Each structure stands twice: as C-alpha cells, then as structure tokens.
Short mmCIF file of C-alpha atoms in Angstrom, two decimals:
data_model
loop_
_atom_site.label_atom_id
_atom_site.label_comp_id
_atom_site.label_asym_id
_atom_site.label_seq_id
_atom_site.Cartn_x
_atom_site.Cartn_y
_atom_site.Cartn_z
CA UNK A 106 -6.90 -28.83 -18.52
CA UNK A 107 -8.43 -31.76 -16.73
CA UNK A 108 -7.40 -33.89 -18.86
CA UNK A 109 -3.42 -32.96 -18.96
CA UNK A 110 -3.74 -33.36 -15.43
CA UNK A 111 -5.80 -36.76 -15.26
CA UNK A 112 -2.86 -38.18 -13.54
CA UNK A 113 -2.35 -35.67 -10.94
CA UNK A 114 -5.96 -35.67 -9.48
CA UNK A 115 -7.25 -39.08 -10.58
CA UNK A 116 -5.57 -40.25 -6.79
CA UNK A 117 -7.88 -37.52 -4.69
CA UNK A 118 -10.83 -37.43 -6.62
CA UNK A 119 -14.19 -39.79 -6.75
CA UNK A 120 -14.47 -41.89 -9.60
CA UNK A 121 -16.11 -40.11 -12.39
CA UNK A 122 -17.98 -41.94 -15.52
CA UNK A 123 -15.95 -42.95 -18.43
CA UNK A 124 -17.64 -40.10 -20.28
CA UNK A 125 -16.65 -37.19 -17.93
CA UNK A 126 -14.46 -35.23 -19.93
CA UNK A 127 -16.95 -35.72 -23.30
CA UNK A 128 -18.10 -32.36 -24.22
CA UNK A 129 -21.54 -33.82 -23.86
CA UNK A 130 -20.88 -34.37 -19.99
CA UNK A 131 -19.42 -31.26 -19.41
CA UNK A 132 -22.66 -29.69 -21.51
CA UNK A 133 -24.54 -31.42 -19.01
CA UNK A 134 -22.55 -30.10 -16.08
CA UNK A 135 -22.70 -26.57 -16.87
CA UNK A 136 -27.09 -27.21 -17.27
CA UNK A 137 -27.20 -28.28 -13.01
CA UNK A 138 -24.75 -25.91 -12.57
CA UNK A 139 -26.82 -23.03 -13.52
CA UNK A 140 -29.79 -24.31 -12.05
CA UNK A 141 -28.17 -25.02 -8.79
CA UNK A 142 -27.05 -20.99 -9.24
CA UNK A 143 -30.36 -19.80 -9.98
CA UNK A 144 -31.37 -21.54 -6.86
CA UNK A 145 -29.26 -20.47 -4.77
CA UNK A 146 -27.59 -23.60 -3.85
CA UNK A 147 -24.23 -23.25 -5.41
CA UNK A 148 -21.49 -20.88 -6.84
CA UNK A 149 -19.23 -22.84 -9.06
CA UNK A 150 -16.43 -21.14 -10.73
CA UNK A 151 -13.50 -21.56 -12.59
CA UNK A 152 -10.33 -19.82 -11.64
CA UNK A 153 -7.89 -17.70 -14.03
CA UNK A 154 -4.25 -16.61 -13.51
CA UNK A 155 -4.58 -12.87 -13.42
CA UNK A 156 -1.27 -12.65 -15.68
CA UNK A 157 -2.47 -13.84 -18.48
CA UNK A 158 -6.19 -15.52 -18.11
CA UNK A 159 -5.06 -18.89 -18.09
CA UNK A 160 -7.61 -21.48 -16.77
CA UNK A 161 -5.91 -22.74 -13.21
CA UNK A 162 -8.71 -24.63 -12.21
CA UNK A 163 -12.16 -24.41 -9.98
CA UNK A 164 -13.89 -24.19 -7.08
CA UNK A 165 -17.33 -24.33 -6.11
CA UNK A 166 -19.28 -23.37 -2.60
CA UNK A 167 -22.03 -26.17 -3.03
CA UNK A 168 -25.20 -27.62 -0.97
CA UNK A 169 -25.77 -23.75 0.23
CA UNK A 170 -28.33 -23.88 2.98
CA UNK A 171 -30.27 -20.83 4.76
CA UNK A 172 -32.31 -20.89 8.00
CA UNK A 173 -31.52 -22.80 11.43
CA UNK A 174 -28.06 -23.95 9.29
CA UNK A 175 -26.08 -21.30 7.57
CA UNK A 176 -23.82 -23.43 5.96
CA UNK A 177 -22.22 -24.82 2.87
CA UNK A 178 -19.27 -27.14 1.48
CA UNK A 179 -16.23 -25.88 -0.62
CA UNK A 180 -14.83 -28.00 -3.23
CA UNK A 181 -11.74 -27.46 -5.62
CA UNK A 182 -9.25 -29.05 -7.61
CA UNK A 183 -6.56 -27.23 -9.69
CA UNK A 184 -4.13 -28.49 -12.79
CA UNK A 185 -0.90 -30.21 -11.96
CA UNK A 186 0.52 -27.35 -13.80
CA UNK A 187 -0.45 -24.46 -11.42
CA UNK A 188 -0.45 -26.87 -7.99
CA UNK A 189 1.82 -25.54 -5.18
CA UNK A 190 1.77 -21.93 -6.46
CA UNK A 191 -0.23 -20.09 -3.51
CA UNK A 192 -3.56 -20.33 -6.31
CA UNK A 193 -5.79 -22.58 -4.42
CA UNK A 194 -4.88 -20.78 -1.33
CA UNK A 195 -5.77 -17.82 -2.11
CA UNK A 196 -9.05 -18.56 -4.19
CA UNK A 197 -10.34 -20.52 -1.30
CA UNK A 198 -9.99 -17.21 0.95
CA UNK A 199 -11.20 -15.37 -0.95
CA UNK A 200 -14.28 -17.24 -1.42
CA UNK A 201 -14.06 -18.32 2.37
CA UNK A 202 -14.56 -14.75 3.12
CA UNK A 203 -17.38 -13.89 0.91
CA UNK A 204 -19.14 -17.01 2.61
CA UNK A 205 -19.06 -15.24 5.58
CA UNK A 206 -19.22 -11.53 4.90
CA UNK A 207 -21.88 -11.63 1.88
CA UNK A 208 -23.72 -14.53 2.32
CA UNK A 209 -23.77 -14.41 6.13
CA UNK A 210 -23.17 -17.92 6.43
CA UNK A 211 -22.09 -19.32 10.37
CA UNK A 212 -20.05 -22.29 8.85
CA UNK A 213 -17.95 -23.39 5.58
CA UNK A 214 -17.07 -27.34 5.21
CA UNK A 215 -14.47 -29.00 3.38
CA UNK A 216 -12.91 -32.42 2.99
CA UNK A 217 -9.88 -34.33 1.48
CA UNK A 218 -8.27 -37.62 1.71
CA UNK A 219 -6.04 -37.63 5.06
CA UNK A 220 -2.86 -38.36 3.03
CA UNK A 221 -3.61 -35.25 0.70
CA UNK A 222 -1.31 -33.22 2.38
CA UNK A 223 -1.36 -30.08 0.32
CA UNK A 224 -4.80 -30.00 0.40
CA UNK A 225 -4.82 -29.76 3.89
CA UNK A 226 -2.20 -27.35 4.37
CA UNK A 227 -4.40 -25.13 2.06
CA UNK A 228 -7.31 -25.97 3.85
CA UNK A 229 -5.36 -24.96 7.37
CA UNK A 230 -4.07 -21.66 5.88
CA UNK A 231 -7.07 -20.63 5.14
CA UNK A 232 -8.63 -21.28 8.63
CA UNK A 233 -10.22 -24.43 8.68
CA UNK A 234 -9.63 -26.84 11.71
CA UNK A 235 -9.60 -30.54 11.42
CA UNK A 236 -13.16 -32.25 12.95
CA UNK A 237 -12.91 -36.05 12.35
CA UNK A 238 -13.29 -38.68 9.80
CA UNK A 239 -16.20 -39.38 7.46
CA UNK A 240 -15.48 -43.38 7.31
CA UNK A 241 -16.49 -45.18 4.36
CA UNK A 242 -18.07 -41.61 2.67
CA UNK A 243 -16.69 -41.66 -1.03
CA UNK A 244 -15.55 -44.35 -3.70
CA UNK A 245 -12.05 -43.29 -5.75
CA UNK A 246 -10.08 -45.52 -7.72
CA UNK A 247 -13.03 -48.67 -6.99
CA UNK A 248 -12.22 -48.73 -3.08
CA UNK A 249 -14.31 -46.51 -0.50
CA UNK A 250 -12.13 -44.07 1.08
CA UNK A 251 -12.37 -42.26 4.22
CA UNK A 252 -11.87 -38.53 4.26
CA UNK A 253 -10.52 -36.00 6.80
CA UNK A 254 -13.37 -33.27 7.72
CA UNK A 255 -12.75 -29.78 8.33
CA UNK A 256 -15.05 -27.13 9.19
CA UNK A 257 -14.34 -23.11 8.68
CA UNK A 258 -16.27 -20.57 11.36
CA UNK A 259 -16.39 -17.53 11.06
CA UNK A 260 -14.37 -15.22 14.02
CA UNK A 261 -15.57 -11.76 15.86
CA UNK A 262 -13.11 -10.17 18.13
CA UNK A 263 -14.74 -7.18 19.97
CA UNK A 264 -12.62 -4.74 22.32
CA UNK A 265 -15.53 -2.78 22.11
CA UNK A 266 -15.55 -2.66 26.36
CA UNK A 267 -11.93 -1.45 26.42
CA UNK A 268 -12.83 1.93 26.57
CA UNK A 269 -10.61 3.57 29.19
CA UNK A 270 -8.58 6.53 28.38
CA UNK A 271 -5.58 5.34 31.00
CA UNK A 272 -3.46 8.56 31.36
CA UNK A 273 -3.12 11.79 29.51
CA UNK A 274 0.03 13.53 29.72
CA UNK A 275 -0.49 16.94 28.05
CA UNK A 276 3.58 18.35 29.11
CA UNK A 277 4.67 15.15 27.26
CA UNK A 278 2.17 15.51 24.23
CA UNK A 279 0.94 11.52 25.30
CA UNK A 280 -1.97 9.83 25.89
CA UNK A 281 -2.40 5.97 26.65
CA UNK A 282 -5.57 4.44 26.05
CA UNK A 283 -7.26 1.11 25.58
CA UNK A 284 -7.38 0.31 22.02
CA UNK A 285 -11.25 0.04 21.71
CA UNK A 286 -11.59 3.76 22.47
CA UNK A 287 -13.86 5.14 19.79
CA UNK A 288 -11.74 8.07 17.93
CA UNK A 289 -14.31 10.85 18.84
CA UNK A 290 -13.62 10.20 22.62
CA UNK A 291 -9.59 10.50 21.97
CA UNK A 292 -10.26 13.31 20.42
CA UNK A 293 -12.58 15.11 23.17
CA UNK A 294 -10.10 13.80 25.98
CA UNK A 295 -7.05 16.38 24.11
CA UNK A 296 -9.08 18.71 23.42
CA UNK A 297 -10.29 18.59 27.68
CA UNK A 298 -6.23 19.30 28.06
CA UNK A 299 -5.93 21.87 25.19
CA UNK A 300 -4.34 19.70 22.60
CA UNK A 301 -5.22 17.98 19.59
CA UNK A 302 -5.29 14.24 18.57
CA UNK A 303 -5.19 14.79 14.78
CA UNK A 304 -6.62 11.41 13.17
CA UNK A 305 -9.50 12.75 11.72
CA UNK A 306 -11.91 9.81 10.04
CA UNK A 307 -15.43 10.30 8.65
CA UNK A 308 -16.66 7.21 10.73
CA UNK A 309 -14.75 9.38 13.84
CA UNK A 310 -17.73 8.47 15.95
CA UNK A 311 -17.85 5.24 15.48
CA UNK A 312 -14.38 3.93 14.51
CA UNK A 313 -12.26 2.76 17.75
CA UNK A 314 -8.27 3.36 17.88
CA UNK A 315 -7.10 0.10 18.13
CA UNK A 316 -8.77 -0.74 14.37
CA UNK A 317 -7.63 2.45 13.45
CA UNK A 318 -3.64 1.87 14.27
CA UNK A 319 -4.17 -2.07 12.82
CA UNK A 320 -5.28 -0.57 9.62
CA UNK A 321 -3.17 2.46 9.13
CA UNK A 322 -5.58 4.31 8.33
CA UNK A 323 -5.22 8.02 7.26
CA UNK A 324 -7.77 10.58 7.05
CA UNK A 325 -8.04 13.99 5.88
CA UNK A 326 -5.07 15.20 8.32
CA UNK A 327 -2.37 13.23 6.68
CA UNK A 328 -1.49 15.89 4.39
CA UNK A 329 0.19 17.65 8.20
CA UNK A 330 0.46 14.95 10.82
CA UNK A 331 0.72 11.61 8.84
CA UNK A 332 -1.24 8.61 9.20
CA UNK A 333 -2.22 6.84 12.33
CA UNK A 334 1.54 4.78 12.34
CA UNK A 335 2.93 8.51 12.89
CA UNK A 336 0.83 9.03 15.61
CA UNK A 337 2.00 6.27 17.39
CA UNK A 338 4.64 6.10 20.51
CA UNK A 339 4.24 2.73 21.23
CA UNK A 340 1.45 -0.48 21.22
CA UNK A 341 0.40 -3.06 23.78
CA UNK A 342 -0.27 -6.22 21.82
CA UNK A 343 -1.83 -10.34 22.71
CA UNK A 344 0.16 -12.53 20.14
CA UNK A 345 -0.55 -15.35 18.97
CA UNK A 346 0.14 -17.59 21.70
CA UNK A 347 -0.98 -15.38 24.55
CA UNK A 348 1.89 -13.94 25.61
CA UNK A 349 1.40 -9.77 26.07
CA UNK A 350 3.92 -7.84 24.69
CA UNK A 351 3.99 -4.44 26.33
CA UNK A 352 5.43 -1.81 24.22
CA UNK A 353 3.49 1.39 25.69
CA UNK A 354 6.82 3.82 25.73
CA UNK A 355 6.05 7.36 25.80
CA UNK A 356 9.42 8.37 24.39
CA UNK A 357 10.33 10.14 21.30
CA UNK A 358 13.46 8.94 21.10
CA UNK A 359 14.12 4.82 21.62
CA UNK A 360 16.89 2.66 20.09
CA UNK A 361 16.49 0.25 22.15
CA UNK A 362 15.81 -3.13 19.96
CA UNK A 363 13.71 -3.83 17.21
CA UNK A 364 10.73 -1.46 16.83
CA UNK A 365 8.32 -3.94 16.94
CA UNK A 366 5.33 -1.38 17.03
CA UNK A 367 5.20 -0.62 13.08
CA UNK A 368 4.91 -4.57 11.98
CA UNK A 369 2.08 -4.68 14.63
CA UNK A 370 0.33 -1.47 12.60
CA UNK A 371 -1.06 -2.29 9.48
CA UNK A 372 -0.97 -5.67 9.70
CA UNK A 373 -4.74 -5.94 10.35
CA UNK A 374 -4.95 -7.92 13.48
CA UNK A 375 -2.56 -11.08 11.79
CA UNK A 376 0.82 -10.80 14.03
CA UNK A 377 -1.18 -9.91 17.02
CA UNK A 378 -4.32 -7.39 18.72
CA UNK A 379 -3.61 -4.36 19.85
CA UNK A 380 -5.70 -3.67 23.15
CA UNK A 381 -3.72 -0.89 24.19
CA UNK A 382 -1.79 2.43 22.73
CA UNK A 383 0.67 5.14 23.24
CA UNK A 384 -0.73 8.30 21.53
CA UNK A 385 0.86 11.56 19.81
CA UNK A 386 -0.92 14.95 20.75
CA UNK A 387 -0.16 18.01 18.93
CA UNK A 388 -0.60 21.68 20.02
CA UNK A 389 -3.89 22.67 18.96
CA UNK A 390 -3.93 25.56 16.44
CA UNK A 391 -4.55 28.77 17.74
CA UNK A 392 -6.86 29.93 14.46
CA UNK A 393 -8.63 27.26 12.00
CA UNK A 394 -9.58 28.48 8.49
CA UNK A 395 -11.81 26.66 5.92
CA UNK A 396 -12.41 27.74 2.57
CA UNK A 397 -13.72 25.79 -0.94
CA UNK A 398 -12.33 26.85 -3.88
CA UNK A 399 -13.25 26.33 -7.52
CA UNK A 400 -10.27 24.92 -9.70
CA UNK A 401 -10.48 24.29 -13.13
CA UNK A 402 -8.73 20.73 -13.56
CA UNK A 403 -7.08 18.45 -11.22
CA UNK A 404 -3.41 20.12 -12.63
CA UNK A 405 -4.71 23.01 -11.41
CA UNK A 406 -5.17 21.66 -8.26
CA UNK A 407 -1.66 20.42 -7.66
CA UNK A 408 -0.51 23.84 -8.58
CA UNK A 409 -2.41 25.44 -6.34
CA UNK A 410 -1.37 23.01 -3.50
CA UNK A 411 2.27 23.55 -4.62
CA UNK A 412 1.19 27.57 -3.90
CA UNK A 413 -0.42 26.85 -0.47
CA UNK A 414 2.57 24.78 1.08
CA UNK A 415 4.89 27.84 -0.21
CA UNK A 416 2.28 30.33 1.22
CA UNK A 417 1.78 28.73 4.59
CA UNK A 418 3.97 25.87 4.79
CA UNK A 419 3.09 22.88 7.30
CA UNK A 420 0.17 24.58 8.16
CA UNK A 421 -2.02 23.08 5.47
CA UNK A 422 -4.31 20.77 7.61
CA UNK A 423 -5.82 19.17 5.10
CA UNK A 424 -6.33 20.05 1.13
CA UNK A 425 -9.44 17.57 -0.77
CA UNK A 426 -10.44 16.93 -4.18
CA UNK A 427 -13.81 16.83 -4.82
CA UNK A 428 -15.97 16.25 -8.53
CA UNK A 429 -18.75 17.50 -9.26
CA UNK A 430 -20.21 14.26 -9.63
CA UNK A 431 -19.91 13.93 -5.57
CA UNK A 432 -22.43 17.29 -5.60
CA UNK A 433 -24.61 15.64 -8.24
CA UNK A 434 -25.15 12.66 -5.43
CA UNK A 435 -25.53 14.63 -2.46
CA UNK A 436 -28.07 16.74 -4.56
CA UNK A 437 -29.79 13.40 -5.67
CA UNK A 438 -29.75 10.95 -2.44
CA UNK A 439 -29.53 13.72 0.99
CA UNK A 440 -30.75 17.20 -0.53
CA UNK A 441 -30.58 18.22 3.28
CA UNK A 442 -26.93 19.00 2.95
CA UNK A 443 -26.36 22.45 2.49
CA UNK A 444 -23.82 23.11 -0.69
CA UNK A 445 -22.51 26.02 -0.19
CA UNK A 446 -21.89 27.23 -3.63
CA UNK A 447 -24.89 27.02 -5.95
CA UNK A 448 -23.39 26.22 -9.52
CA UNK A 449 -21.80 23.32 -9.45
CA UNK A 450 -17.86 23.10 -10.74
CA UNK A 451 -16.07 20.47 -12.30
CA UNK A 452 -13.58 20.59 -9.89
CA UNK A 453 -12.88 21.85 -6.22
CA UNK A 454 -10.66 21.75 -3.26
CA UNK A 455 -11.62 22.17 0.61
CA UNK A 456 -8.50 23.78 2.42
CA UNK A 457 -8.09 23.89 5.98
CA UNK A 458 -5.47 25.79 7.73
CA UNK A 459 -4.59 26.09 11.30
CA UNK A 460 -2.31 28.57 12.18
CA UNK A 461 -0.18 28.81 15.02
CA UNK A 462 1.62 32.23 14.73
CA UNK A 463 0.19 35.88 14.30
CA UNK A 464 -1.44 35.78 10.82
CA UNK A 465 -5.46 34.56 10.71
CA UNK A 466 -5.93 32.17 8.90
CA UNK A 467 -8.49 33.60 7.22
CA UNK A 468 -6.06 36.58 6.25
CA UNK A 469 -3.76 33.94 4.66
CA UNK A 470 -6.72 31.72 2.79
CA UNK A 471 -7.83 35.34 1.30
CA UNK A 472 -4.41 36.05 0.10
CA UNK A 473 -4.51 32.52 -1.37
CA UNK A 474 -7.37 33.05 -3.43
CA UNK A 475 -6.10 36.47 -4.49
CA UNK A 476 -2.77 34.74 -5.75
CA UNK A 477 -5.03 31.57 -7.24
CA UNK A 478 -6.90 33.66 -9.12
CA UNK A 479 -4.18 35.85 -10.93
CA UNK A 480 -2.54 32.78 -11.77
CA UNK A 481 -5.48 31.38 -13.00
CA UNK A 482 -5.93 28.43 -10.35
CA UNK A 483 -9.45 29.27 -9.06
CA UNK A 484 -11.96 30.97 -10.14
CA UNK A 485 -14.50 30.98 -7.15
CA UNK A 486 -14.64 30.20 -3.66
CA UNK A 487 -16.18 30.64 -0.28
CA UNK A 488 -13.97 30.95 2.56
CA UNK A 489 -16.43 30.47 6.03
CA UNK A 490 -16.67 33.30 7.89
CA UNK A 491 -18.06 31.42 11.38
CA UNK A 492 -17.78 27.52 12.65
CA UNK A 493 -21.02 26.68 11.45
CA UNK A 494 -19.98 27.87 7.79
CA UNK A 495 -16.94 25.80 8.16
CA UNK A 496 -18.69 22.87 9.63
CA UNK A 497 -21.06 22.97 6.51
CA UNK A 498 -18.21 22.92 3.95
CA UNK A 499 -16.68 20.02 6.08
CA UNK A 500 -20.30 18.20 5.74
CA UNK A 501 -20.72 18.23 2.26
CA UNK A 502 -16.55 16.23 1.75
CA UNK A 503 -17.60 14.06 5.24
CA UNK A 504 -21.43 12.96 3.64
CA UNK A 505 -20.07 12.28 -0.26
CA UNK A 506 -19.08 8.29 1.29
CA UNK A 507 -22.65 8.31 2.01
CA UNK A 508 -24.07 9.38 -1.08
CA UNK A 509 -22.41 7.18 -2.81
CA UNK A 510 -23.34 4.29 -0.64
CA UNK A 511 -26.93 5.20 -0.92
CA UNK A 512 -26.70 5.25 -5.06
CA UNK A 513 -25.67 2.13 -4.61
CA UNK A 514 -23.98 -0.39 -7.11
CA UNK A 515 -20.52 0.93 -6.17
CA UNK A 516 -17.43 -0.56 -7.22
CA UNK A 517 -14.69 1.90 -4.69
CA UNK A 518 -11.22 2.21 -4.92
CA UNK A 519 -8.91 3.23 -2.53
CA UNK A 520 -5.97 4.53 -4.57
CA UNK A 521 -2.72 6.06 -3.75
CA UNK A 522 -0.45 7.93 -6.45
CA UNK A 523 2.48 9.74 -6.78
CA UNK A 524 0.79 13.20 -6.81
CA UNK A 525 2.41 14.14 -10.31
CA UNK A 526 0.87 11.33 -11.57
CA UNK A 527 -2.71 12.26 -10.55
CA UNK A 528 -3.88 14.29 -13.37
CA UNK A 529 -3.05 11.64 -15.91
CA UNK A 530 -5.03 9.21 -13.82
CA UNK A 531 -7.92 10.84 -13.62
CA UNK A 532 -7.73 11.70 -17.09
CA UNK A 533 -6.98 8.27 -18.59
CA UNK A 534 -9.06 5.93 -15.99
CA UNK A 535 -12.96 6.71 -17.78
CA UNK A 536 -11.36 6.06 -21.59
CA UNK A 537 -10.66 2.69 -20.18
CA UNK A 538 -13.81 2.35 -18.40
CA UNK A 539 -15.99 3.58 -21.54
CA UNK A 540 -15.15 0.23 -23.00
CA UNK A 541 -17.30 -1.43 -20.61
CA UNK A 542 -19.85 1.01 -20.84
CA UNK A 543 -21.15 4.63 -19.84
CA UNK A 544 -19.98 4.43 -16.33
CA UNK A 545 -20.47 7.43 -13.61
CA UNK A 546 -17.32 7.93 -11.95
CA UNK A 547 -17.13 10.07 -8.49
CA UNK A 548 -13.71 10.78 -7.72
CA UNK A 549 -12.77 12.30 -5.06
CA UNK A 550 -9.60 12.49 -1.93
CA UNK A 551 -6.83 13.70 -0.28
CA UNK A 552 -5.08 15.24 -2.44
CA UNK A 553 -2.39 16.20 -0.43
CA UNK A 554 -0.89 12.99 0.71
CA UNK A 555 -1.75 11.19 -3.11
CA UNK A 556 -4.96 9.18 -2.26
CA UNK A 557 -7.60 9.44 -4.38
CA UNK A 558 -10.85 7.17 -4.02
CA UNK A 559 -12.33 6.23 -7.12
CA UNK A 560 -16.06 5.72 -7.14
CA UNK A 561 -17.42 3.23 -10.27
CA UNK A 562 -21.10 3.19 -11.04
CA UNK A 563 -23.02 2.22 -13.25
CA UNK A 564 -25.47 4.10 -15.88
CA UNK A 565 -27.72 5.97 -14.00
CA UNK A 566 -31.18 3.79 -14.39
#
C-alpha cells in the first residue's frame, strides 16, 4: 500500500530511510509500536474499508501524556487510492472522540504542511482549530519545512440551569419549558394539572428534555404516544451563528413554512441547541394495569401483542420483552430487586394498560391472559393487584440496564426491526456469535414499537 502510493505522500511526509518499506524496517516498527502500546504512550492502527477489509491506511494517537497535561498528537496518512473518500475523516473522529470520552484527555494535536489542503479540511471537520506555525520543525524532501498546528479540545455545553417550566396550558394539552428541565419534573408539573407527559425513560430522573428531543429518544411509551419528535409542538433553538430561532407554537395544526422543528430533533445538538420546547400532554388514564406474563418464544410474543391491540386497541401503554438472562443478572449483581415470579422463564412480556373508558384495566389484562392461555401464548403471569405490585414489576424491566452495566464487559446494541422480523433475529444473532465464542446474550426491549437492545457478554469468568 505505501508503496503504490509513494508518490502521493512522499510531498507531505518527513523523509524516511532508504530502507523504510524493507520488511525488516517495518519488523522493527511494529517492535516500538507495541512497546509504546504496552506503555501507554501510543495507539497505532491501521484502518480497513468495512466493505471488504481492504487496508486504507493508518493512524496513530502518539506521545500520550497523563497528569498536569492530558494530551496527545494524532498522525495519519492514507493510500492515494482511498484519499478524498470521507475515510480519514471519519477515522480521525472517531478516534478524536475516544481521546476525549475514554481516555479523558483535555487536548488532541495535529499538524500538516500549510499547503496540504485536504489534510486540513479533514483536520477542520473534525474540530480542530488552526494555532500557529511550528517554523523550521520537520525535514521532507532534504529542505526543513514549516507546518500548520492545530489543536482539538474537547466541548461541554450544560443547560443544566435552564430549569423553568414557563407555562402550562392544561385546556390546550401544552406545556413550554426550558430545555434543561429534567424529565421527572415535566412529568410531576402534568400530573399537578391532571395530565400526563408520556416520555417515559429509565434515566427519567436524571435525563433533561432538551437532550431528550435532540436525541429522539423513545422509551417504553412509544408503543401509544410515539417518541419524543411526536411529542413535540414546536422548539426554540441558538444556531450556529447566534441567531435564535423561535419556533415555540402551541398549535396542532401549522402550514405555515418549512417545519423546521423535526431537522432540529434528532440531530444531536449539530444544526443548533435547543434551550427551549413546546410540549404534548395527554389525558391521563383514568385506570393503569400492569401485569407480566410468561410466553414461550419471542413469536409468541408478537402474537400475543397482535391479541392485545385487538383486545384493547391504543390502550396498550407499553408491551416489553424481557430474557431470562436479564433475571439471571438482576439475581447475580442487585438480589434486592424483588422478581416477582420465582421460576424463571425463557421469555416474558410486561404489559401496561391505561384505560380511559368503563372497563378496569385489570378486568381486560385478566381476560387477556384467559384468551393467551387457550391459545397457547402464556402460560403464567402475575397481574399486580396494588401500585406497589406494579411498581415492582416496573423495577425489575427499569434495573435490567443496570445489571448489565454492573456485569460489565458489555458490548449493547440499540436495534430497531421490523417487528415480523424479530423472531428470526433473535433466533439467528447467537449462531453467528458462537463463532467467536460462548457469548451471554441479554436481550431485551420494546417490543411494541420494534426496538430490541441486544446485550453481548462475554463467558461468564
């Protein structure tokens, strides 16, 4: 590779000895290398196409230091053949970030030859900022060249003091509030006015709104009211040059213009920040039923869900897939949870309803069971009786993210799937993943909506 593309980097690279490409140099190379890895000085790696594992080139965080300087310096190069592709950009994020977020370094450096001007477009994409000239600093081609210096710092934007719920409209079903409201206090503020924010999070008390609408996220209520973009009437948002762009409408209905409010959601803070939000409420349910049901296979389980929409329609509030796996952690790392059932399934589903008409919703979850059973669905179940009973069976879904954090070694998936395609998923994922080894999977989600999140670990011990 390096040598097909001798041409191409020979003009913005140092000169190397006449011997650099022998396999006795690169022998030699790959010795430091691993030393400099075992000492924590340097990660050098080489970069493949995903496509078809092709060797695109390298890139290496080097001179790693810890203590009063958290810093190191990036270096790359890539073949002529792969150049201008979006490669080196996105390596150099990617390794950018885990700088930052893993290694909790406070600065990344880089440098190029001012006239490299792809280098330094990749370099400014990826959020470095230009900090002089290094005169005289490194010999290529016989003649000592001066090179451009950039520096990479990590960014924190808090709106952790925007806290003020602004107005609450309960006839309209609205309520505008700064976007670093933490979710629980949205959620308090409804319920204050009888109504009912729906986003419901298992970080609720400690996730804040406007990270929430940035992300998208979903939650176990998506199955009913859709994820946070459908809870949305409109967005207050700083752009990128300052201006404020004040979209907090409170109506249903608005053609006026482009909706600008669903680019700004889900696009994770890069069009804009969100300090401020429009809010659907919902009517709250005037009777809440839990129950956890034992299913024999995940086919089972859409059947069943198929039976509860018909049953009950749009008042399924939330329907989960749980493995037993996710009891075998909770058992293992916080034995404080109460499990509500004793023998542990294969396979289960929490159901909430909330019913707004007549029939209890406990009246309707028994009469699901009943039907479940004759057809063969379930085969045992608790459906809670009081709110602490329900608020147990809610524990045990809400705590598995912990458990599994606490087993550690995770490698987590956040996976969404057309829901006919589930079953085969879950079947076929582990035959691929018993070629690496004997993994432990923990699968688990919201079934309802398609989103499953896969849990990898490795061999217990």
């Amino acid at each position: 590779m390096r040598y097909a593309s001798k041409e191409f980097l020979t003009p913005w690279e140092p000169t190397w000895s006449p011997d650099h490409l022998s396999r006795k140099a690169f022998s030699n190379r790959v010795y430091w290398s691993q030393k400099n890895i075992n000492g924590g000085t340097a990660i050098p790696l080489f970069m493949f196409r995903r496509e078809d594992d092709k060797l695109v080139g390298a890139i290496t965080l080097d001179n790693i230091r810890h203590g009063p300087a958290q810093t190191g310096t990036m270096g790359y190069w890539i073949g002529h053949t792969y150049a201008r592709h979006g490669y080196m950009t996105e390596a150099l994020r990617a390794m950018v970030h885990y700088a930052f977020s893993t290694m909790d370094l406070s600065r990344v450096e880089s440098a190029c030859l001012p006239e490299n001007v792809a280098s330094r477009g990749v370099l400014e994409k990826c959020g470095y900022k230009y900090e002089g000239v290094a005169q005289a600093y490194i010999q290529i081609n016989g003649r000592w060249r001066t090179l451009a210096e950039t520096g990479a710092v990590p960014l924190i934007l808090s709106l952790e003091k925007m806290t003020k719920i602004r107005a609450v409209y309960p006839e309209e079903n609205v309520m505008l509030v700064d976007a670093g409201v933490i979710l629980a206090d949205i959620q308090q503020a409804a319920e204050d006015v009888d109504r009912l924010f729906p986003l419901s999070l298992a970080s609720g008390g400690s996730a804040r709104i406007g990270g929430s609408l940035a992300t998208n996220a979903g939650g176990v209520n998506v199955l009913r009211y859709g994820n946070t973009r459908d809870l949305c009437l409109g967005l207050e948002v700083v752009m990128a040059d300052g201006a404020i762009w004040n979209g907090l409408g409170r109506l249903r209905k608005d053609n006026t213009g482009y909706d600008l409010r669903h680019l700004m959601i889900g696009s994770e803070g890069t069009l804009g920040i969100i300090t401020g939000a429009s809010l659907k409420l919902a009517p709250r349910p005037r009777d809440v039923g839990v129950a956890l049901f034992t299913v024999p296979d995940p086919i089972a389980a859409l059947s069943l869900l198929a039976m509860t929409r018909d049953e009950v329609g749009e008042a399924v509030s939330a329907f989960e897939l749980m493995s037993k796996m996710g009891f075998d952690f909770l058992s293992e790392t916080m034995p404080d949870v109460r499990q509500v059932i004793e023998d542990k399934p294969e396979w289960m589903v929490l159901i909430e309803l909330g019913m707004g008409g007549v029939q209890s919703a406990s009246d309707a979850l028994e009469r699901l069971f009943e039907l479940g059973h004759e057809a063969g669905l379930v085969s045992d179940g608790v459906i809670a009786q009081s709110t602490q009973q329900a608020q147990d069976i809610w524990t045990i879904r809400e705590t598995i993210p912990e458990a599994n954090r606490r087993i550690g070694s995770i490698s987590s998936h956040d996976i969404s799937l057309p829901l006919s395609m589930i079953p085969e998923f879950i079947k076929e994922a582990p035959k691929h993943l018993e070629k690496l080894c004997d993994m432990r999977i923990n699968c688990f989600g919201h079934l309802g909506d398609g989103n499953l999140h896969y849990n990898v670990f490795p061999p217990k011990g």
